CSV table of C-alpha atoms in Angstrom, one decimal:
chain,number,residue,atom,x,y,z
A,49,MET,CA,-8.3,-20.8,5.4
A,50,LYS,CA,-5.1,-19.2,7.0
A,51,GLY,CA,-2.3,-18.6,5.5
A,52,ARG,CA,1.0,-17.1,6.7
A,53,GLN,CA,3.1,-14.0,5.6
A,54,GLN,CA,6.8,-15.3,5.1
A,55,ASP,CA,5.0,-18.1,2.4
A,56,PHE,CA,5.1,-14.6,0.1
A,57,ALA,CA,8.6,-14.2,0.3
A,58,ARG,CA,9.7,-16.0,-3.3
A,59,GLY,CA,6.0,-15.6,-4.2
A,60,ALA,CA,2.3,-16.2,-4.6
A,61,PRO,CA,2.3,-20.1,-2.5
A,62,ALA,CA,-0.1,-22.5,-4.6
A,63,ALA,CA,-2.8,-21.9,-1.6
A,64,ALA,CA,-3.5,-18.1,-3.3
A,65,ARG,CA,-3.5,-19.0,-6.3
A,66,GLN,CA,-6.6,-21.3,-6.0
A,67,ALA,CA,-8.1,-19.1,-3.3
A,68,ALA,CA,-11.3,-17.1,-4.8
A,69,ILE,CA,-12.1,-14.3,-2.7
A,70,LEU,CA,-8.0,-13.5,-1.2
A,71,PHE,CA,-8.1,-11.1,2.7
A,72,PHE,CA,-4.5,-9.5,3.3
A,73,CYS,CA,-4.4,-7.1,6.0
A,74,GLY,CA,-2.9,-6.6,9.0
A,75,PRO,CA,-0.4,-2.6,9.9
A,76,ASP,CA,1.8,-4.3,6.5
A,77,GLU,CA,0.4,-2.1,3.6
A,78,ALA,CA,3.3,-2.3,1.2
A,79,GLY,CA,3.7,-5.8,2.8
A,80,ALA,CA,0.6,-7.0,1.7
A,81,SER,CA,0.4,-4.8,-1.6
A,82,ALA,CA,3.5,-6.8,-2.6
A,83,ALA,CA,2.1,-9.7,-2.0
A,84,ALA,CA,-1.1,-9.0,-3.3
A,85,GLN,CA,0.2,-8.6,-6.7
A,86,LYS,CA,2.5,-12.0,-7.0
A,87,VAL,CA,-0.3,-12.8,-6.6
A,88,ILE,CA,-1.6,-11.1,-9.4
A,89,ASP,CA,0.7,-12.4,-11.8
A,90,ALA,CA,0.5,-15.9,-10.5
A,91,LEU,CA,-2.7,-16.1,-12.1
A,92,PRO,CA,-3.5,-18.3,-14.8
A,93,ASP,CA,-5.1,-15.8,-16.7
A,94,ALA,CA,-5.1,-13.0,-15.0
A,95,GLY,CA,-7.1,-10.4,-17.4
A,96,GLU,CA,-8.2,-6.6,-17.4
A,97,ARG,CA,-7.6,-5.1,-13.9
A,98,VAL,CA,-11.3,-3.8,-12.2
A,99,GLU,CA,-9.8,-1.6,-9.1
A,100,LEU,CA,-12.7,-1.5,-6.4
A,101,SER,CA,-11.9,1.4,-3.6
A,102,GLY,CA,-13.8,-0.8,0.0
A,103,ALA,CA,-15.4,4.2,0.0
A,104,GLU,CA,-17.4,2.7,-3.6
A,105,LEU,CA,-18.4,-1.4,-1.5
A,106,ARG,CA,-19.5,0.5,1.9
A,107,ARG,CA,-21.8,3.2,-0.7
A,108,ASP,CA,-23.0,0.2,-2.8
A,109,PRO,CA,-22.0,-3.4,-1.7
A,110,ALA,CA,-23.0,-5.0,-4.7
A,111,LEU,CA,-20.7,-3.4,-6.7
A,112,LEU,CA,-18.7,-6.3,-6.3
A,113,GLY,CA,-20.8,-8.9,-7.4
A,114,ASP,CA,-21.3,-7.1,-10.3
A,115,GLU,CA,-18.3,-6.0,-11.6
A,116,ALA,CA,-16.7,-9.7,-10.2
A,117,ARG,CA,-20.0,-11.8,-12.2
A,118,SER,CA,-19.3,-8.9,-15.5
A,119,ALA,CA,-17.9,-9.5,-19.0
A,120,SER,CA,-14.3,-7.8,-20.0
A,121,LEU,CA,-15.3,-5.0,-22.3
A,122,PHE,CA,-13.5,-7.3,-25.1
A,123,GLY,CA,-14.7,-10.9,-23.4
A,124,ASP,CA,-11.0,-11.4,-21.5
A,125,ALA,CA,-10.4,-12.7,-18.5
A,126,ARG,CA,-11.0,-10.7,-14.6
A,127,HIS,CA,-9.3,-9.2,-11.2
A,128,ILE,CA,-10.9,-6.8,-9.3
A,129,TYR,CA,-8.4,-5.5,-7.4
A,130,VAL,CA,-9.9,-3.5,-3.6
A,131,ARG,CA,-8.3,-1.1,-1.4
A,132,ALA,CA,-10.5,-0.5,1.2
A,133,SER,CA,-9.8,0.4,5.3
A,134,GLY,CA,-10.8,-1.6,8.1
A,135,ASP,CA,-14.2,-3.9,7.4
A,136,ASP,CA,-14.6,-2.1,4.5
A,137,ALA,CA,-15.8,-4.8,2.2
A,138,HIS,CA,-17.8,-6.7,4.5
A,139,ASP,CA,-21.1,-5.9,3.9
A,140,ALA,CA,-19.3,-6.9,-0.7
A,141,LEU,CA,-17.9,-10.0,0.4
A,142,VAL,CA,-22.2,-11.3,1.9
A,143,ALA,CA,-24.0,-10.5,-1.2
A,144,LEU,CA,-21.1,-11.1,-3.4
A,145,ILE,CA,-20.9,-14.8,-1.7
A,146,GLU,CA,-25.4,-14.9,-0.6
A,147,THR,CA,-26.1,-14.3,-4.8
A,148,GLU,CA,-22.9,-16.7,-5.4
A,149,ALA,CA,-25.2,-19.5,-3.8
A,150,ALA,CA,-27.9,-17.9,-5.0
A,151,GLY,CA,-26.9,-18.9,-8.2
A,152,ALA,CA,-25.7,-16.4,-9.7
A,153,GLY,CA,-22.6,-17.7,-11.0
A,154,LYS,CA,-18.2,-18.0,-10.9
A,155,ALA,CA,-17.1,-14.6,-10.2
A,156,ALA,CA,-13.4,-13.3,-11.6
A,157,PRO,CA,-10.6,-13.4,-8.2
A,158,ILE,CA,-10.8,-10.5,-6.2
A,159,VAL,CA,-7.8,-9.6,-4.5
A,160,ILE,CA,-8.0,-6.8,-1.5
A,161,VAL,CA,-5.7,-4.9,0.8
A,162,ALA,CA,-7.4,-3.7,3.5
A,163,SER,CA,-5.0,-1.4,5.6
A,164,ALA,CA,-6.4,-1.1,9.4
A,165,ALA,CA,-7.8,-4.8,9.6
A,166,THR,CA,-6.3,-7.7,10.9
A,167,ASP,CA,-7.5,-12.1,11.0
A,168,LYS,CA,-9.5,-10.7,14.1
A,169,SER,CA,-11.5,-8.2,11.8
A,170,ARG,CA,-15.0,-9.5,10.3
A,171,THR,CA,-14.0,-9.5,7.3
A,172,ALA,CA,-10.9,-12.2,8.3
A,173,LYS,CA,-14.0,-13.9,9.9
A,174,LEU,CA,-16.5,-14.6,7.3
A,175,LEU,CA,-13.2,-15.7,5.1
A,176,GLU,CA,-11.0,-18.2,6.9
A,177,LYS,CA,-13.4,-21.1,6.9
A,178,ARG,CA,-14.4,-20.8,3.5
A,179,LYS,CA,-12.8,-22.9,0.2
A,180,ASP,CA,-12.3,-20.7,-1.5
A,181,ALA,CA,-10.9,-17.9,0.3
A,182,LEU,CA,-7.6,-16.7,1.7
A,183,VAL,CA,-6.7,-15.0,5.0
A,184,VAL,CA,-2.7,-14.3,5.0
A,185,MET,CA,-1.7,-10.4,8.2
A,186,PHE,CA,0.8,-8.5,7.1
A,187,TYR,CA,3.3,-7.3,10.3
A,188,PRO,CA,5.4,-5.4,9.9
A,189,PRO,CA,9.2,-6.0,8.9
A,190,ASP,CA,12.4,-5.9,10.1
A,191,LEU,CA,15.1,-5.5,8.7
A,192,SER,CA,16.0,-9.5,8.3
A,193,SER,CA,13.0,-10.3,7.2
A,194,VAL,CA,13.1,-7.1,4.3
A,195,SER,CA,16.7,-7.9,2.7
A,196,ALA,CA,15.7,-11.5,2.6
A,197,ALA,CA,12.9,-10.5,-0.1
A,198,VAL,CA,15.8,-8.6,-1.3
A,199,ARG,CA,17.4,-11.4,-2.3
A,200,ALA,CA,14.3,-13.1,-3.4
A,201,MET,CA,14.0,-10.8,-6.1
A,202,ALA,CA,17.0,-10.7,-7.2
A,203,ASP,CA,17.8,-13.9,-7.5
A,204,ALA,CA,14.3,-14.2,-9.8
A,205,ALA,CA,15.8,-11.3,-11.1
A,206,GLY,CA,19.2,-12.6,-11.9
A,207,LEU,CA,21.8,-9.9,-9.6
A,208,ARG,CA,23.8,-11.9,-7.3
A,209,LEU,CA,24.3,-9.6,-4.2
A,210,GLY,CA,28.0,-9.3,-2.6
A,211,GLY,CA,28.1,-8.0,1.1
A,212,ASP,CA,25.3,-6.3,2.8
A,213,LEU,CA,23.4,-5.0,-0.5
A,214,ALA,CA,21.1,-6.4,0.3
A,215,GLU,CA,20.1,-4.7,4.0
A,216,ARG,CA,21.5,-1.6,1.8
A,217,ILE,CA,18.7,-1.5,-0.3
A,218,ALA,CA,16.3,-2.6,2.0
A,219,ARG,CA,17.1,0.2,4.2
A,220,GLY,CA,17.2,2.6,1.7
A,221,ALA,CA,13.7,1.4,1.5
A,222,GLY,CA,12.4,2.1,4.5
A,223,LEU,CA,12.3,-1.3,4.8
A,224,ASP,CA,9.2,-1.0,1.6
A,225,VAL,CA,9.8,-4.1,-0.3
A,226,ARG,CA,7.5,-2.5,-3.3
A,227,LEU,CA,10.3,0.0,-3.2
A,228,ALA,CA,13.1,-2.3,-3.0
A,229,GLY,CA,11.3,-4.0,-5.8
A,230,SER,CA,11.9,-1.0,-8.1
A,231,GLU,CA,15.2,-0.7,-7.1
A,232,ILE,CA,16.0,-4.4,-8.3
A,233,ASP,CA,13.7,-4.9,-11.2
A,234,LYS,CA,15.9,-0.7,-11.4
A,235,LEU,CA,19.8,-3.4,-10.2
A,236,ALA,CA,18.8,-5.6,-13.2
A,237,LEU,CA,19.0,-3.2,-16.0
A,238,TYR,CA,21.0,-1.2,-15.4
A,239,LEU,CA,23.6,-4.1,-15.4
A,240,ASP,CA,21.7,-6.1,-18.2
A,241,ALA,CA,20.7,-8.6,-16.0
A,242,ALA,CA,18.7,-11.5,-16.6
A,243,PRO,CA,17.8,-15.6,-14.9
A,244,GLN,CA,19.7,-16.7,-17.9
A,245,SER,CA,22.8,-14.3,-17.8
A,246,PRO,CA,23.6,-13.4,-14.3
A,247,LYS,CA,25.1,-10.2,-13.0
A,248,THR,CA,27.2,-9.4,-9.3
A,249,ALA,CA,25.8,-6.3,-8.4
A,250,THR,CA,28.1,-3.8,-6.1
A,251,VAL,CA,27.6,-1.2,-3.7
A,252,SER,CA,28.8,1.3,-6.1
A,253,ASP,CA,26.5,0.2,-8.8
A,254,TYR,CA,23.6,1.0,-6.8
A,255,ALA,CA,24.9,4.2,-5.7
A,256,GLU,CA,24.2,4.7,-9.0
A,257,ILE,CA,19.9,3.7,-9.8
A,258,GLY,CA,19.6,4.1,-5.6
A,259,ALA,CA,17.1,6.6,-5.2
A,260,PRO,CA,17.3,8.5,-1.7
A,261,THR,CA,15.7,7.1,1.0
A,262,GLU,CA,12.9,8.8,2.8
A,263,GLU,CA,14.2,10.0,5.8
A,264,ASP,CA,16.9,12.2,3.1
A,265,GLY,CA,14.1,13.5,0.9
A,266,PHE,CA,10.9,12.1,1.7
A,267,GLY,CA,9.6,12.4,4.6
A,268,PRO,CA,9.1,16.3,5.3
A,269,ILE,CA,7.5,16.6,1.7
A,270,VAL,CA,4.9,14.0,3.7
A,271,ASN,CA,4.6,15.9,6.1
A,272,ALA,CA,4.0,19.5,4.8
A,273,VAL,CA,1.0,17.1,3.1
A,274,MET,CA,-0.7,15.8,5.1
A,275,ASN,CA,-1.0,19.5,7.2
A,276,GLY,CA,-2.2,21.0,5.5
A,277,ASP,CA,1.0,23.8,5.3
A,278,LEU,CA,0.5,25.1,1.2
A,279,ALA,CA,3.6,27.5,2.3
A,280,LEU,CA,6.7,24.5,3.0
A,281,LEU,CA,5.1,22.3,0.5
A,282,SER,CA,5.4,25.0,-2.5
A,283,ALA,CA,9.1,24.5,-1.6
A,284,GLU,CA,9.4,21.1,-0.8
A,285,LEU,CA,8.0,20.3,-4.4
A,286,ARG,CA,10.7,23.1,-5.6
A,287,ARG,CA,13.5,20.6,-3.7
A,288,MET,CA,11.6,17.3,-5.3
A,289,LYS,CA,12.7,18.3,-9.1
A,290,GLU,CA,15.9,19.8,-8.2
A,291,LEU,CA,16.7,15.9,-5.7
A,292,GLY,CA,15.9,14.0,-8.6
A,293,LEU,CA,13.4,12.6,-6.1
A,294,ASN,CA,11.6,9.0,-7.1
A,295,PRO,CA,8.1,10.0,-7.5
A,296,VAL,CA,6.7,6.8,-7.7
A,297,GLY,CA,9.4,5.8,-3.8
A,298,LEU,CA,7.5,9.8,-2.3
A,299,LEU,CA,3.5,8.0,-3.7
A,300,LEU,CA,5.0,5.2,-1.6
A,301,ALA,CA,5.9,7.3,2.0
A,302,LEU,CA,2.8,8.5,1.1
A,303,GLU,CA,0.6,5.6,1.2
A,304,ARG,CA,2.3,4.0,3.7
A,305,ARG,CA,1.8,7.6,6.5
A,306,THR,CA,-1.5,7.7,5.5
A,307,ALA,CA,-2.0,3.9,5.9
A,308,GLN,CA,-0.2,4.4,9.4
A,309,LEU,CA,-2.9,7.0,10.3
A,310,ALA,CA,-5.9,3.7,9.4
A,311,ASN,CA,-3.9,2.2,12.0
A,312,ILE,CA,-3.7,4.2,14.8
A,313,ALA,CA,-7.6,6.2,14.3
A,314,ALA,CA,-8.6,2.5,14.0
A,315,ARG,CA,-6.5,1.3,17.7
A,316,LEU,CA,-8.0,4.3,19.5
A,317,GLY,CA,-11.0,4.5,18.5
A,318,PRO,CA,-13.2,8.4,18.4
A,319,ARG,CA,-12.8,9.7,20.7
A,320,GLY,CA,-8.9,8.5,21.4
A,321,SER,CA,-5.9,9.7,22.1
A,322,ILE,CA,-2.2,9.3,21.8
A,323,ASP,CA,-1.1,10.5,24.5
A,324,ASN,CA,-3.0,7.2,27.2
A,325,LEU,CA,-0.6,5.0,24.8
A,326,GLY,CA,2.1,2.9,26.8
A,327,TYR,CA,5.6,2.6,25.2
A,328,GLY,CA,4.6,-0.3,23.9
A,329,GLU,CA,1.3,0.0,21.5
A,330,LYS,CA,2.9,3.3,19.7
A,331,ALA,CA,6.7,1.2,18.5
A,332,GLN,CA,4.3,-1.2,17.0
A,333,LEU,CA,2.0,1.6,15.3
A,334,GLY,CA,5.0,3.0,14.7
A,335,ILE,CA,4.5,6.3,16.4
A,336,PHE,CA,8.2,7.2,17.4
A,337,LYS,CA,9.3,10.2,19.3
A,338,LYS,CA,10.5,12.2,16.8
A,339,GLU,CA,8.0,12.4,14.7
A,340,GLU,CA,5.2,11.5,16.9
A,341,PRO,CA,4.5,15.1,17.4
A,342,ALA,CA,2.8,15.2,13.2
A,343,ILE,CA,1.6,12.4,13.6
A,344,SER,CA,-0.8,13.6,16.1
A,345,HIS,CA,-1.6,16.4,14.3
A,346,GLN,CA,-1.9,15.0,10.9
A,347,LEU,CA,-3.6,12.0,13.3
A,348,GLY,CA,-6.8,15.0,14.6
A,349,LYS,CA,-6.5,16.8,11.4
A,350,TRP,CA,-8.3,13.2,9.2
A,351,GLN,CA,-9.5,12.3,11.7
A,352,ALA,CA,-12.3,15.2,10.8
A,353,PRO,CA,-15.5,15.0,8.3
A,354,ALA,CA,-14.5,15.0,5.1
A,355,VAL,CA,-17.9,17.5,4.8
A,356,ARG,CA,-19.2,19.4,7.8
A,357,GLY,CA,-22.1,17.9,9.3
A,358,GLY,CA,-21.4,14.1,7.3
A,359,SER,CA,-20.1,11.3,9.3
A,360,GLU,CA,-17.5,10.4,6.4
A,361,ARG,CA,-14.1,11.1,7.2
A,362,LYS,CA,-11.1,12.3,6.1
A,363,LEU,CA,-9.0,9.7,5.3
A,364,ASP,CA,-11.7,7.5,3.8
A,365,ARG,CA,-11.3,10.5,1.1
A,366,LEU,CA,-7.4,9.9,0.4
A,367,ILE,CA,-6.9,6.8,0.4
A,368,PRO,CA,-8.9,4.9,-2.8
A,369,ARG,CA,-7.7,9.4,-4.5
A,370,LEU,CA,-3.4,7.7,-2.8
A,371,THR,CA,-4.5,4.4,-5.6
A,372,ALA,CA,-5.7,5.7,-8.5
A,373,LEU,CA,-3.0,8.8,-8.4
A,374,HIS,CA,0.0,5.8,-8.4
A,375,CYS,CA,-1.7,4.5,-10.7
A,376,SER,CA,-1.8,6.6,-13.0
A,377,LEU,CA,1.9,6.9,-11.8
A,378,MET,CA,2.8,3.6,-13.2
A,379,ALA,CA,0.6,4.8,-16.7
A,380,ASN,CA,1.6,7.9,-17.3
A,381,SER,CA,5.8,7.9,-16.1
A,382,PRO,CA,7.3,10.8,-18.0
A,383,THR,CA,4.5,13.1,-16.9
A,384,ALA,CA,4.8,11.8,-13.1
A,385,GLU,CA,7.0,13.4,-11.4
A,386,LEU,CA,3.9,16.5,-12.8
A,387,LEU,CA,0.7,15.3,-11.7
A,388,LEU,CA,2.9,13.9,-8.4
A,389,ALA,CA,2.7,17.6,-7.7
A,390,GLN,CA,-0.5,19.3,-8.9
A,391,ASP,CA,-2.8,15.5,-7.0
A,392,LEU,CA,0.4,16.7,-3.1
A,393,ALA,CA,-0.9,20.5,-4.1
A,394,GLN,CA,-4.1,19.3,-4.0
A,395,ILE,CA,-4.3,17.0,-1.0
A,396,ALA,CA,-2.0,20.0,1.1
A,397,ARG,CA,-5.2,22.2,0.7
A,398,PHE,CA,-8.2,19.5,1.7
A,399,ALA,CA,-6.4,18.9,4.1
A,400,ALA,CA,-5.7,22.5,5.4
A,401,LYS,CA,-9.3,23.4,4.4
A,402,ARG,CA,-11.2,24.0,8.2
């Protein structure tokens, strides 16, 4: 089945809760990830979470079926969460479907977030006609849609947003619904709001807890990491500590840039150039004049082979690395800043290698 992006504005629609395989794709990786989490939260018994990367499934297509049909360590339910790029998960899904038809048994729910893939990809075509699967394409968000999502999240948290606060939060989060959700959670906690005891939030309340915007704080650090500029990164990490920048917000900005590079690489192919894109095509890919030199430079770096003479790109290794780092930050919030700084330095050194 095919679903619609707007159906996930307030939660997981019934079709998503009933599907066994969900494939969320498109250029809005943040929106796809947020929708994936809504689906997992809506599962009657989500159980243990098993995370796999697209690179792992590409190397071993049988791994998905093995994990989806294995029992949890404690015998509880489990679900599989896959972060992939393009059609990385295609062969693994083919193997899963074929073994199911051969009587291998029921698999755990599988949620796949695939950056650089579309609803016209091989994986989407494989799943879209199956009654037990759902394919949803997530397009780049605009201010009005993210503001509406912010209002929906605020309603669910027991917050009444005054004035233009929903729009302000959307702008402050760089139109990233995950970061906006984090801001709503902090605001609800700050005001002691709950659905049973709603509170009205003001602009001054948000100013007390609001994270710096990406433009103000995250952009220079992201560019230093992706450019492999170790000297500049050292100064930027000091600035991160001095300003108290949100580690998760910074990581989300880095994930967005990585997803953007993956989308551009998929559009251009191995021999394409950003210079050959028209203005409209650049706008669709989020390439604007101010950032175009940095994006072009970073694309050249991260499209390079990870190992001299090898076929795997640096970008293929970066995506699962960021996924693992994200999980680590969420599980170790007291040391998130230190963990992030260490990993950013390692990623920058990897980018700097010829």
